Amino acid sequence: MDLYEHQARQLFAEHGIAVPQAEVIDSAAEAKAAAGRLGGRVVVKAQVKTGGRGKAGGVKLAADPAAAELTTRQILGMDIKGHRVRTVMLAQPVDIEEEFYVSYVLDRTNGTFLAIASAEGGMEIEEVAATRPEAVARIPVDPVEGVTEKKAVEIAAAAALPPDAAPVLHRLWQVLTREDALLVEVNPLVRTTDGRILALDGKVTLDDNARFRQSRWGAKDDPHGNLLESAAAAKGLNYVKLDGEVGIIGNGAGLVMSTLDVVAGCGARPANFLDIGGGASAAVMADGLSVILSDPAVKSVFVNVFGGITSCDAVADGIVQALQSVRLTKPLVVRLDGNNAARGRAILDAHAHPLVEQSTTMDGAASRAAQLAAAA
Ligand code: GDP
Ligand code: MN
């Protein structure tokens, strides 16, 4: 489970990492008074479980309490990458001298943790990592030894961070281990013009397996606050929103995951993960299609079904029926293979729809869906 920024900063503060003073509110009416308590001038920050808020206009400086109210009104209700803003945090602004990046992530491949740190933090960190990887230090951390004070100094030095960032690295490790996190990230960690080191933004992902001893964050995750994911969860679908433009429906998690890979291999980006499971009934197909079609980022849809216990003619019937209740607005490429594939394909042919086409192979269907998305 991901935490909101304001929850992450609460953990940072509890472990001795300095953060700016802040208040969390959920209505513009509270903004004036809150800003007043914080000294008047504030940064208004959207609380959503996604990054890139700054670039999306979800982090704004307000010069006084009246401006804070106006800005809060603008940011509340905003949609940031499919996440509706329901709360904002008002924080005391700081004058930034330098921005750093620090994080610990679980490195599953190597069975260890990884410290990632850079003296060039801030909103362009992805760009820095992509174009000048040497500016980002990646240092393995033994899970048993952890980040001792000595190790923290080593990490800071490797990333060319100032020596006084080392205590933060040490404390951040304690956040990771004591709070059962799989990821902790501070971007930016800043040095202010008056020489203080402050965590200005935080991301923490908790290990769901430790949920039983982290009950303070609630028993259940709200599905990331993502509207499409909430709608899908309400319909009992296994749906995860992704950043691309090719909508994906498949039966079986393994097949759906390989479908994502094949679509990516065709140079397109999957818009979602959606596993409709074994049954693939008309109702489930209709629910799945309606969720995917309501994603404005989707340009084409790829339905990839391998009939095992489910036979393809049943799936084809499901698609035909679904198309009676869902208005198709984007091209649909269907690949049916396996149990009763020929019957299934014949059913779709018999109910020809101008936006539906078939392909007999997974690769062929993926490249056609990619092509249709690119042409849209
Ligand atoms: P993100 O875009 O979701 O990562 O949101 P951040 O909380 O990291 O804010 C984006 C950027 O806003 C940061 O990288 C800072 O450059 C800037 N920012 C945030 N808080 C302050 C502040 O108090 N003072 C100043 N000058 N800039 C800030
Ligand atoms: Mn940030």
mmCIF file of C-alpha atoms and ligand atoms in Angstrom:
data_model
loop_
_atom_site.group_PDB
_atom_site.id
_atom_site.type_symbol
_atom_site.label_atom_id
_atom_site.label_comp_id
_atom_site.label_asym_id
_atom_site.label_seq_id
_atom_site.Cartn_x
_atom_site.Cartn_y
_atom_site.Cartn_z
ATOM 1 C CA MET A 1 0.000 0.000 0.000
ATOM 2 C CA ASP A 2 1.241 3.451 -0.902
ATOM 3 C CA LEU A 3 0.919 6.213 1.683
ATOM 4 C CA TYR A 4 -0.053 9.787 0.950
ATOM 5 C CA GLU A 5 2.681 12.392 1.179
ATOM 6 C CA HIS A 6 1.259 13.721 4.460
ATOM 7 C CA GLN A 7 1.373 10.220 5.968
ATOM 8 C CA ALA A 8 4.919 9.645 4.722
ATOM 9 C CA ARG A 9 6.067 12.924 6.252
ATOM 10 C CA GLN A 10 4.429 11.945 9.526
ATOM 11 C CA LEU A 11 6.609 8.818 9.573
ATOM 12 C CA PHE A 12 9.674 10.857 8.657
ATOM 13 C CA ALA A 13 9.006 13.253 11.532
ATOM 14 C CA GLU A 14 8.487 10.366 13.976
ATOM 15 C CA HIS A 15 11.929 9.062 13.027
ATOM 16 C CA GLY A 16 13.672 12.395 13.430
ATOM 17 C CA ILE A 17 13.801 13.567 9.822
ATOM 18 C CA ALA A 18 13.030 17.278 9.629
ATOM 19 C CA VAL A 19 10.012 18.280 7.538
ATOM 20 C CA PRO A 20 8.370 21.681 7.024
ATOM 21 C CA GLN A 21 5.388 22.515 9.218
ATOM 22 C CA ALA A 22 2.141 21.598 7.499
ATOM 23 C CA GLU A 23 -1.588 21.054 7.844
ATOM 24 C CA VAL A 24 -3.905 18.763 5.902
ATOM 25 C CA ILE A 25 -7.352 20.015 4.902
ATOM 26 C CA ASP A 26 -10.163 18.809 2.678
ATOM 27 C CA SER A 27 -12.099 21.977 1.987
ATOM 28 C CA ALA A 28 -11.148 25.435 0.703
ATOM 29 C CA ALA A 29 -13.032 26.986 3.616
ATOM 30 C CA GLU A 30 -10.328 25.732 5.994
ATOM 31 C CA ALA A 31 -7.451 27.093 3.904
ATOM 32 C CA LYS A 32 -7.367 30.671 5.148
ATOM 33 C CA ALA A 33 -7.151 29.808 8.819
ATOM 34 C CA ALA A 34 -4.655 26.995 8.214
ATOM 35 C CA ALA A 35 -2.435 29.251 6.113
ATOM 36 C CA GLY A 36 -2.665 31.886 8.850
ATOM 37 C CA ARG A 37 -1.436 29.403 11.451
ATOM 38 C CA LEU A 38 1.474 28.490 9.167
ATOM 39 C CA GLY A 39 2.595 32.084 8.768
ATOM 40 C CA GLY A 40 0.535 33.243 5.776
ATOM 41 C CA ARG A 41 2.667 32.202 2.833
ATOM 42 C CA VAL A 42 2.229 28.498 2.032
ATOM 43 C CA VAL A 43 2.808 25.811 -0.562
ATOM 44 C CA VAL A 44 -0.490 24.132 -1.472
ATOM 45 C CA LYS A 45 0.074 20.471 -2.341
ATOM 46 C CA ALA A 46 -2.420 18.002 -3.826
ATOM 47 C CA GLN A 47 -2.538 14.744 -1.860
ATOM 48 C CA VAL A 48 -2.753 11.965 -4.424
ATOM 49 C CA LYS A 49 -0.957 8.657 -4.608
ATOM 50 C CA THR A 50 0.959 9.448 -7.756
ATOM 51 C CA GLY A 51 4.113 11.362 -8.590
ATOM 52 C CA GLY A 52 4.592 14.339 -10.874
ATOM 53 C CA ARG A 53 2.138 16.524 -8.994
ATOM 54 C CA GLY A 54 4.348 19.558 -9.461
ATOM 55 C CA LYS A 55 4.349 19.245 -13.248
ATOM 56 C CA ALA A 56 0.589 18.631 -13.258
ATOM 57 C CA GLY A 57 -0.100 21.898 -11.413
ATOM 58 C CA GLY A 58 -0.824 20.176 -8.114
ATOM 59 C CA VAL A 59 1.906 22.003 -6.144
ATOM 60 C CA LYS A 60 1.556 25.779 -5.979
ATOM 61 C CA LEU A 61 2.895 28.612 -3.902
ATOM 62 C CA ALA A 62 0.333 30.977 -2.330
ATOM 63 C CA ALA A 63 1.524 34.364 -1.104
ATOM 64 C CA ASP A 64 -1.065 34.879 1.652
ATOM 65 C CA PRO A 65 -4.105 33.216 3.269
ATOM 66 C CA ALA A 66 -6.529 34.614 0.659
ATOM 67 C CA ALA A 67 -4.379 33.235 -2.159
ATOM 68 C CA ALA A 68 -4.121 29.938 -0.261
ATOM 69 C CA GLU A 69 -7.896 29.670 -0.259
ATOM 70 C CA LEU A 70 -8.100 30.379 -3.986
ATOM 71 C CA THR A 71 -5.317 27.930 -4.820
ATOM 72 C CA THR A 72 -6.832 25.245 -2.601
ATOM 73 C CA ARG A 73 -10.124 25.730 -4.433
ATOM 74 C CA GLN A 74 -8.307 25.223 -7.752
ATOM 75 C CA ILE A 75 -6.399 22.133 -6.676
ATOM 76 C CA LEU A 76 -9.211 20.327 -4.818
ATOM 77 C CA GLY A 77 -11.127 18.225 -7.327
ATOM 78 C CA MET A 78 -8.309 18.267 -9.874
ATOM 79 C CA ASP A 79 -7.625 15.060 -11.733
ATOM 80 C CA ILE A 80 -3.947 14.124 -11.632
ATOM 81 C CA LYS A 81 -3.224 11.066 -13.784
ATOM 82 C CA GLY A 82 -6.632 9.622 -12.953
ATOM 83 C CA HIS A 83 -6.387 10.488 -9.253
ATOM 84 C CA ARG A 84 -9.024 12.894 -7.936
ATOM 85 C CA VAL A 85 -7.648 15.369 -5.383
ATOM 86 C CA ARG A 86 -9.739 15.154 -2.199
ATOM 87 C CA THR A 87 -7.290 16.589 0.303
ATOM 88 C CA VAL A 88 -4.501 19.125 0.133
ATOM 89 C CA MET A 89 -1.595 19.808 2.408
ATOM 90 C CA LEU A 90 -0.570 23.364 3.177
ATOM 91 C CA ALA A 91 3.119 23.564 4.044
ATOM 92 C CA GLN A 92 5.423 26.320 5.151
ATOM 93 C CA PRO A 93 7.486 27.229 2.080
ATOM 94 C CA VAL A 94 11.233 26.989 2.280
ATOM 95 C CA ASP A 95 13.947 28.697 0.267
ATOM 96 C CA ILE A 96 15.770 25.968 -1.558
ATOM 97 C CA GLU A 97 19.507 26.064 -2.097
ATOM 98 C CA GLU A 98 19.922 22.520 -3.446
ATOM 99 C CA GLU A 99 17.622 19.577 -4.193
ATOM 100 C CA PHE A 100 18.712 15.965 -3.618
ATOM 101 C CA TYR A 101 17.139 12.597 -4.263
ATOM 102 C CA VAL A 102 17.353 9.688 -1.806
ATOM 103 C CA SER A 103 15.513 6.388 -1.635
ATOM 104 C CA TYR A 104 15.709 2.793 -0.511
ATOM 105 C CA VAL A 105 14.057 0.163 -2.648
ATOM 106 C CA LEU A 106 13.833 -3.587 -2.418
ATOM 107 C CA ASP A 107 16.050 -5.139 -5.083
ATOM 108 C CA ARG A 108 14.294 -8.463 -5.598
ATOM 109 C CA THR A 109 16.681 -9.648 -8.291
ATOM 110 C CA ASN A 110 19.676 -9.460 -6.002
ATOM 111 C CA GLY A 111 17.868 -10.306 -2.780
ATOM 112 C CA THR A 112 18.976 -7.054 -1.196
ATOM 113 C CA PHE A 113 18.023 -3.430 -0.739
ATOM 114 C CA LEU A 114 19.335 -0.637 -2.875
ATOM 115 C CA ALA A 115 20.125 2.896 -1.813
ATOM 116 C CA ILE A 116 19.576 5.294 -4.713
ATOM 117 C CA ALA A 117 20.816 8.828 -4.209
ATOM 118 C CA SER A 118 21.661 11.840 -6.301
ATOM 119 C CA ALA A 119 22.816 15.384 -5.737
ATOM 120 C CA GLU A 120 20.568 16.375 -8.643
ATOM 121 C CA GLY A 121 17.141 15.687 -7.170
ATOM 122 C CA GLY A 122 13.877 17.414 -7.928
ATOM 123 C CA MET A 123 11.261 17.094 -10.603
ATOM 124 C CA GLU A 124 13.738 16.145 -13.351
ATOM 125 C CA ILE A 125 15.196 13.102 -11.559
ATOM 126 C CA GLU A 126 13.867 10.619 -14.164
ATOM 127 C CA GLU A 127 15.497 12.696 -16.889
ATOM 128 C CA VAL A 128 18.785 12.785 -14.945
ATOM 129 C CA ALA A 129 18.664 9.017 -14.379
ATOM 130 C CA ALA A 130 17.978 8.386 -18.072
ATOM 131 C CA THR A 131 20.506 10.758 -19.594
ATOM 132 C CA ARG A 132 23.288 10.804 -17.001
ATOM 133 C CA PRO A 133 23.071 7.615 -14.942
ATOM 134 C CA GLU A 134 26.488 8.406 -13.431
ATOM 135 C CA ALA A 135 24.818 11.266 -11.515
ATOM 136 C CA VAL A 136 22.698 8.729 -9.620
ATOM 137 C CA ALA A 137 24.496 6.486 -7.116
ATOM 138 C CA ARG A 138 23.080 2.989 -6.630
ATOM 139 C CA ILE A 139 24.507 1.214 -3.625
ATOM 140 C CA PRO A 140 23.464 -2.231 -2.363
ATOM 141 C CA VAL A 141 22.442 -2.372 1.284
ATOM 142 C CA ASP A 142 22.731 -5.666 3.113
ATOM 143 C CA PRO A 143 19.278 -6.257 4.659
ATOM 144 C CA VAL A 144 20.778 -7.636 7.873
ATOM 145 C CA GLU A 145 23.506 -5.046 8.406
ATOM 146 C CA GLY A 146 21.265 -2.229 7.207
ATOM 147 C CA VAL A 147 22.334 1.391 6.912
ATOM 148 C CA THR A 148 24.603 2.041 9.873
ATOM 149 C CA GLU A 149 25.855 5.559 10.511
ATOM 150 C CA LYS A 150 29.050 4.602 8.701
ATOM 151 C CA LYS A 151 27.150 3.213 5.717
ATOM 152 C CA ALA A 152 25.056 6.385 5.589
ATOM 153 C CA VAL A 153 28.231 8.449 5.289
ATOM 154 C CA GLU A 154 29.380 6.147 2.466
ATOM 155 C CA ILE A 155 26.126 6.547 0.553
ATOM 156 C CA ALA A 156 26.162 10.324 0.961
ATOM 157 C CA ALA A 157 29.744 10.481 -0.294
ATOM 158 C CA ALA A 158 29.041 8.211 -3.283
ATOM 159 C CA ALA A 159 26.177 10.479 -4.358
ATOM 160 C CA ALA A 160 28.086 13.691 -3.627
ATOM 161 C CA LEU A 161 25.503 14.715 -1.024
ATOM 162 C CA PRO A 162 26.671 17.040 1.750
ATOM 163 C CA PRO A 163 27.884 15.196 4.870
ATOM 164 C CA ASP A 164 24.939 16.515 6.904
ATOM 165 C CA ALA A 165 22.575 14.484 4.666
ATOM 166 C CA ALA A 166 24.040 11.291 6.152
ATOM 167 C CA PRO A 167 21.920 11.331 9.342
ATOM 168 C CA VAL A 168 18.812 11.562 7.155
ATOM 169 C CA LEU A 169 19.960 8.467 5.234
ATOM 170 C CA HIS A 170 20.417 6.641 8.523
ATOM 171 C CA ARG A 171 16.975 7.643 9.818
ATOM 172 C CA LEU A 172 15.280 6.917 6.517
ATOM 173 C CA TRP A 173 16.546 3.359 6.788
ATOM 174 C CA GLN A 174 14.850 3.126 10.172
ATOM 175 C CA VAL A 175 11.605 4.290 8.580
ATOM 176 C CA LEU A 176 11.955 1.501 6.014
ATOM 177 C CA THR A 177 12.669 -1.265 8.489
ATOM 178 C CA ARG A 178 10.580 -0.227 11.499
ATOM 179 C CA GLU A 179 7.503 0.710 9.490
ATOM 180 C CA ASP A 180 7.573 -2.388 7.254
ATOM 181 C CA ALA A 181 8.128 -0.414 4.055
ATOM 182 C CA LEU A 182 9.287 -1.790 0.708
ATOM 183 C CA LEU A 183 10.155 1.644 -0.583
ATOM 184 C CA VAL A 184 10.927 5.002 0.974
ATOM 185 C CA GLU A 185 11.758 7.972 -1.187
ATOM 186 C CA VAL A 186 12.487 11.622 -0.499
ATOM 187 C CA ASN A 187 12.477 13.866 -3.563
ATOM 188 C CA PRO A 188 13.442 16.496 -3.024
ATOM 189 C CA LEU A 189 15.510 16.346 0.112
ATOM 190 C CA VAL A 190 16.665 19.952 0.228
ATOM 191 C CA ARG A 191 19.310 22.126 1.710
ATOM 192 C CA THR A 192 17.674 25.448 2.490
ATOM 193 C CA THR A 193 19.383 28.784 2.022
ATOM 194 C CA ASP A 194 19.744 28.944 5.803
ATOM 195 C CA GLY A 195 21.536 25.578 5.813
ATOM 196 C CA ARG A 196 18.870 23.184 7.064
ATOM 197 C CA ILE A 197 18.314 19.728 5.531
ATOM 198 C CA LEU A 198 14.580 19.089 5.070
ATOM 199 C CA ALA A 199 12.456 16.369 3.455
ATOM 200 C CA LEU A 200 10.120 18.316 1.163
ATOM 201 C CA ASP A 201 8.282 15.377 -0.370
ATOM 202 C CA GLY A 202 7.937 11.741 0.593
ATOM 203 C CA LYS A 203 6.782 8.478 -0.829
ATOM 204 C CA VAL A 204 6.407 5.345 1.273
ATOM 205 C CA THR A 205 5.142 1.972 0.084
ATOM 206 C CA LEU A 206 4.274 -0.404 2.899
ATOM 207 C CA ASP A 207 4.537 -4.162 2.633
ATOM 208 C CA ASP A 208 0.959 -5.468 2.500
ATOM 209 C CA ASN A 209 2.096 -8.663 4.208
ATOM 210 C CA ALA A 210 2.762 -6.587 7.316
ATOM 211 C CA ARG A 211 -0.687 -4.983 7.242
ATOM 212 C CA PHE A 212 -1.640 -6.792 10.462
ATOM 213 C CA ARG A 213 0.881 -4.780 12.462
ATOM 214 C CA GLN A 214 0.424 -1.492 10.594
ATOM 215 C CA SER A 215 -3.253 -1.102 11.355
ATOM 216 C CA ARG A 216 -2.938 2.661 11.902
ATOM 217 C CA TRP A 217 -3.127 3.105 8.120
ATOM 218 C CA GLY A 218 -6.476 1.347 7.895
ATOM 219 C CA ALA A 219 -7.394 -2.215 7.166
ATOM 220 C CA LYS A 220 -7.996 -1.704 3.465
ATOM 221 C CA ASP A 221 -6.331 0.403 0.851
ATOM 222 C CA ASP A 222 -8.674 2.706 -0.990
ATOM 223 C CA PRO A 223 -7.849 1.518 -4.523
ATOM 224 C CA HIS A 224 -5.151 4.179 -4.886
ATOM 225 C CA GLY A 225 -7.833 6.837 -5.191
ATOM 226 C CA ASN A 226 -7.916 6.056 -8.909
ATOM 227 C CA LEU A 227 -11.422 6.551 -10.300
ATOM 228 C CA LEU A 228 -11.210 3.861 -12.984
ATOM 229 C CA GLU A 229 -9.688 1.422 -10.519
ATOM 230 C CA SER A 230 -12.435 2.160 -8.005
ATOM 231 C CA ALA A 231 -15.106 1.629 -10.687
ATOM 232 C CA ALA A 232 -13.470 -1.639 -11.731
ATOM 233 C CA ALA A 233 -13.080 -2.814 -8.130
ATOM 234 C CA ALA A 234 -16.790 -2.124 -7.559
ATOM 235 C CA LYS A 235 -17.518 -4.480 -10.473
ATOM 236 C CA GLY A 236 -15.183 -7.121 -9.065
ATOM 237 C CA LEU A 237 -12.649 -6.796 -11.908
ATOM 238 C CA ASN A 238 -8.895 -7.279 -11.577
ATOM 239 C CA TYR A 239 -7.977 -3.977 -13.178
ATOM 240 C CA VAL A 240 -4.874 -1.840 -12.858
ATOM 241 C CA LYS A 241 -4.593 1.475 -14.686
ATOM 242 C CA LEU A 242 -1.357 1.985 -16.625
ATOM 243 C CA ASP A 243 -0.014 4.944 -18.590
ATOM 244 C CA GLY A 244 -0.424 3.831 -22.207
ATOM 245 C CA GLU A 245 -3.005 3.893 -24.981
ATOM 246 C CA VAL A 246 -3.797 0.262 -25.831
ATOM 247 C CA GLY A 247 -6.573 -1.115 -23.620
ATOM 248 C CA ILE A 248 -6.094 -4.773 -22.733
ATOM 249 C CA ILE A 249 -8.519 -7.507 -21.768
ATOM 250 C CA GLY A 250 -7.391 -11.091 -21.306
ATOM 251 C CA ASN A 251 -8.322 -14.237 -19.457
ATOM 252 C CA GLY A 252 -5.793 -15.263 -16.846
ATOM 253 C CA ALA A 253 -3.213 -13.070 -15.141
ATOM 254 C CA GLY A 254 -0.280 -14.777 -16.874
ATOM 255 C CA LEU A 255 -1.740 -14.252 -20.327
ATOM 256 C CA VAL A 256 -2.573 -10.631 -19.554
ATOM 257 C CA MET A 257 0.964 -9.983 -18.341
ATOM 258 C CA SER A 258 2.466 -11.479 -21.487
ATOM 259 C CA THR A 259 -0.024 -9.441 -23.519
ATOM 260 C CA LEU A 260 1.357 -6.280 -21.887
ATOM 261 C CA ASP A 261 4.857 -7.377 -22.904
ATOM 262 C CA VAL A 262 3.882 -8.154 -26.498
ATOM 263 C CA VAL A 263 2.068 -4.817 -26.886
ATOM 264 C CA ALA A 264 5.119 -3.036 -25.463
ATOM 265 C CA GLY A 265 7.264 -5.061 -27.882
ATOM 266 C CA CYS A 266 5.223 -3.567 -30.739
ATOM 267 C CA GLY A 267 6.252 -0.086 -29.616
ATOM 268 C CA ALA A 268 2.887 0.759 -27.996
ATOM 269 C CA ARG A 269 2.081 1.172 -24.327
ATOM 270 C CA PRO A 270 -0.620 -0.794 -22.498
ATOM 271 C CA ALA A 271 -3.327 1.403 -20.949
ATOM 272 C CA ASN A 272 -4.228 -1.118 -18.286
ATOM 273 C CA PHE A 273 -4.054 -4.621 -16.920
ATOM 274 C CA LEU A 274 -7.441 -6.365 -16.930
ATOM 275 C CA ASP A 275 -7.881 -10.038 -16.214
ATOM 276 C CA ILE A 276 -11.467 -11.202 -16.701
ATOM 277 C CA GLY A 277 -10.583 -14.624 -15.370
ATOM 278 C CA GLY A 278 -11.793 -17.997 -16.540
ATOM 279 C CA GLY A 279 -15.490 -17.351 -17.017
ATOM 280 C CA ALA A 280 -15.395 -14.428 -19.447
ATOM 281 C CA SER A 281 -19.188 -14.145 -19.424
ATOM 282 C CA ALA A 282 -21.030 -11.474 -21.403
ATOM 283 C CA ALA A 283 -21.603 -9.479 -18.212
ATOM 284 C CA VAL A 284 -17.917 -9.540 -17.249
ATOM 285 C CA MET A 285 -16.905 -8.698 -20.819
ATOM 286 C CA ALA A 286 -19.353 -5.767 -20.843
ATOM 287 C CA ASP A 287 -18.078 -4.511 -17.477
ATOM 288 C CA GLY A 288 -14.471 -4.816 -18.629
ATOM 289 C CA LEU A 289 -15.124 -3.049 -21.918
ATOM 290 C CA SER A 290 -17.048 -0.233 -20.285
ATOM 291 C CA VAL A 291 -14.247 0.459 -17.787
ATOM 292 C CA ILE A 292 -11.609 0.440 -20.528
ATOM 293 C CA LEU A 293 -13.639 2.564 -22.965
ATOM 294 C CA SER A 294 -14.239 5.195 -20.305
ATOM 295 C CA ASP A 295 -10.480 5.755 -20.043
ATOM 296 C CA PRO A 296 -9.853 8.774 -22.302
ATOM 297 C CA ALA A 297 -6.237 7.669 -22.844
ATOM 298 C CA VAL A 298 -7.347 4.459 -24.594
ATOM 299 C CA LYS A 299 -7.043 4.585 -28.396
ATOM 300 C CA SER A 300 -7.592 0.911 -29.239
ATOM 301 C CA VAL A 301 -8.526 -2.240 -27.344
ATOM 302 C CA PHE A 302 -6.965 -5.672 -27.593
ATOM 303 C CA VAL A 303 -9.010 -8.627 -26.362
ATOM 304 C CA ASN A 304 -6.700 -11.609 -26.001
ATOM 305 C CA VAL A 305 -8.335 -14.895 -25.039
ATOM 306 C CA PHE A 306 -6.872 -18.341 -24.935
ATOM 307 C CA GLY A 307 -9.683 -20.809 -24.441
ATOM 308 C CA GLY A 308 -8.890 -23.516 -21.945
ATOM 309 C CA ILE A 309 -11.769 -24.563 -19.761
ATOM 310 C CA THR A 310 -13.585 -21.530 -21.152
ATOM 311 C CA SER A 311 -14.418 -22.152 -24.777
ATOM 312 C CA CYS A 312 -13.889 -19.407 -27.341
ATOM 313 C CA ASP A 313 -17.463 -19.618 -28.646
ATOM 314 C CA ALA A 314 -18.700 -18.672 -25.167
ATOM 315 C CA VAL A 315 -16.262 -15.756 -25.124
ATOM 316 C CA ALA A 316 -17.379 -14.692 -28.613
ATOM 317 C CA ASP A 317 -21.010 -14.817 -27.465
ATOM 318 C CA GLY A 318 -19.956 -12.710 -24.490
ATOM 319 C CA ILE A 319 -18.340 -10.107 -26.758
ATOM 320 C CA VAL A 320 -21.372 -9.993 -29.073
ATOM 321 C CA GLN A 321 -23.737 -9.530 -26.143
ATOM 322 C CA ALA A 322 -21.457 -6.992 -24.486
ATOM 323 C CA LEU A 323 -21.496 -4.916 -27.660
ATOM 324 C CA GLN A 324 -25.264 -4.664 -27.377
ATOM 325 C CA SER A 325 -25.011 -2.944 -23.997
ATOM 326 C CA VAL A 326 -21.738 -1.043 -24.434
ATOM 327 C CA ARG A 327 -21.343 1.489 -27.231
ATOM 328 C CA LEU A 328 -18.006 0.760 -28.854
ATOM 329 C CA THR A 329 -16.161 4.014 -29.504
ATOM 330 C CA LYS A 330 -12.682 2.710 -30.229
ATOM 331 C CA PRO A 331 -11.353 -0.063 -32.480
ATOM 332 C CA LEU A 332 -11.296 -3.529 -30.960
ATOM 333 C CA VAL A 333 -8.898 -6.253 -32.028
ATOM 334 C CA VAL A 334 -9.837 -9.745 -30.904
ATOM 335 C CA ARG A 335 -7.608 -12.773 -30.856
ATOM 336 C CA LEU A 336 -9.272 -16.045 -30.000
ATOM 337 C CA ASP A 337 -7.240 -19.211 -29.764
ATOM 338 C CA GLY A 338 -7.457 -22.558 -28.012
ATOM 339 C CA ASN A 339 -10.649 -24.414 -27.139
ATOM 340 C CA ASN A 340 -13.265 -23.933 -29.891
ATOM 341 C CA ALA A 341 -11.400 -21.026 -31.489
ATOM 342 C CA ALA A 342 -12.838 -21.631 -34.957
ATOM 343 C CA ARG A 343 -16.419 -21.524 -33.635
ATOM 344 C CA GLY A 344 -15.663 -18.365 -31.696
ATOM 345 C CA ARG A 345 -14.173 -16.616 -34.726
ATOM 346 C CA ALA A 346 -17.156 -17.640 -36.850
ATOM 347 C CA ILE A 347 -19.536 -16.106 -34.301
ATOM 348 C CA LEU A 348 -17.669 -12.783 -34.402
ATOM 349 C CA ASP A 349 -17.600 -12.884 -38.213
ATOM 350 C CA ALA A 350 -21.338 -13.483 -38.285
ATOM 351 C CA HIS A 351 -21.898 -10.393 -36.114
ATOM 352 C CA ALA A 352 -19.574 -8.110 -38.043
ATOM 353 C CA HIS A 353 -19.096 -4.716 -36.361
ATOM 354 C CA PRO A 354 -17.280 -1.892 -38.172
ATOM 355 C CA LEU A 355 -14.931 -1.330 -35.220
ATOM 356 C CA VAL A 356 -14.175 -4.981 -34.493
ATOM 357 C CA GLU A 357 -11.538 -7.002 -36.269
ATOM 358 C CA GLN A 358 -9.925 -10.345 -35.608
ATOM 359 C CA SER A 359 -6.429 -11.671 -35.751
ATOM 360 C CA THR A 360 -5.481 -15.295 -35.307
ATOM 361 C CA THR A 361 -2.171 -14.694 -33.561
ATOM 362 C CA MET A 362 -1.244 -12.808 -30.408
ATOM 363 C CA ASP A 363 1.656 -11.024 -32.144
ATOM 364 C CA GLY A 364 -0.505 -10.085 -35.111
ATOM 365 C CA ALA A 365 -3.310 -8.772 -32.914
ATOM 366 C CA ALA A 366 -0.890 -6.800 -30.727
ATOM 367 C CA SER A 367 0.783 -5.102 -33.661
ATOM 368 C CA ARG A 368 -2.609 -4.306 -35.235
ATOM 369 C CA ALA A 369 -3.882 -2.814 -31.945
ATOM 370 C CA ALA A 370 -0.641 -0.792 -31.668
ATOM 371 C CA GLN A 371 -1.049 0.424 -35.247
ATOM 372 C CA LEU A 372 -4.694 1.438 -34.661
ATOM 373 C CA ALA A 373 -3.715 3.291 -31.479
ATOM 374 C CA ALA A 374 -0.947 5.151 -33.312
ATOM 375 C CA ALA A 375 -3.309 6.097 -36.143
ATOM 376 C CA ALA A 376 -6.038 7.379 -33.800
HETATM 377 P P1 GDP B 1 5.960 16.019 -6.956
HETATM 378 O O1 GDP B 1 6.013 16.828 -8.205
HETATM 379 O O2 GDP B 1 4.734 15.176 -6.888
HETATM 380 O O3 GDP B 1 7.197 15.197 -6.750
HETATM 381 O O4 GDP B 1 5.822 17.048 -5.744
HETATM 382 P P2 GDP B 1 6.929 17.727 -4.797
HETATM 383 O O5 GDP B 1 6.404 17.766 -3.440
HETATM 384 O O6 GDP B 1 8.268 17.098 -4.966
HETATM 385 O O7 GDP B 1 6.984 19.224 -5.336
HETATM 386 C C1 GDP B 1 7.457 19.521 -6.638
HETATM 387 C C2 GDP B 1 8.485 20.597 -6.591
HETATM 388 O O8 GDP B 1 7.939 21.771 -6.007
HETATM 389 C C3 GDP B 1 9.704 20.257 -5.758
HETATM 390 O O9 GDP B 1 10.663 19.520 -6.480
HETATM 391 C C4 GDP B 1 10.207 21.632 -5.384
HETATM 392 O O10 GDP B 1 11.085 22.101 -6.383
HETATM 393 C C5 GDP B 1 8.962 22.502 -5.393
HETATM 394 N N1 GDP B 1 8.587 22.807 -3.992
HETATM 395 C C6 GDP B 1 7.862 22.059 -3.152
HETATM 396 N N2 GDP B 1 7.781 22.645 -1.940
HETATM 397 C C7 GDP B 1 8.498 23.801 -2.035
HETATM 398 C C8 GDP B 1 8.818 24.862 -1.123
HETATM 399 O O11 GDP B 1 8.466 24.880 0.043
HETATM 400 N N3 GDP B 1 9.587 25.885 -1.617
HETATM 401 C C9 GDP B 1 10.026 25.906 -2.899
HETATM 402 N N4 GDP B 1 10.773 26.926 -3.300
HETATM 403 N N5 GDP B 1 9.753 24.936 -3.770
HETATM 404 C C10 GDP B 1 9.002 23.897 -3.353
HETATM 405 MN MN MN B 2 8.644 15.031 -5.396
#
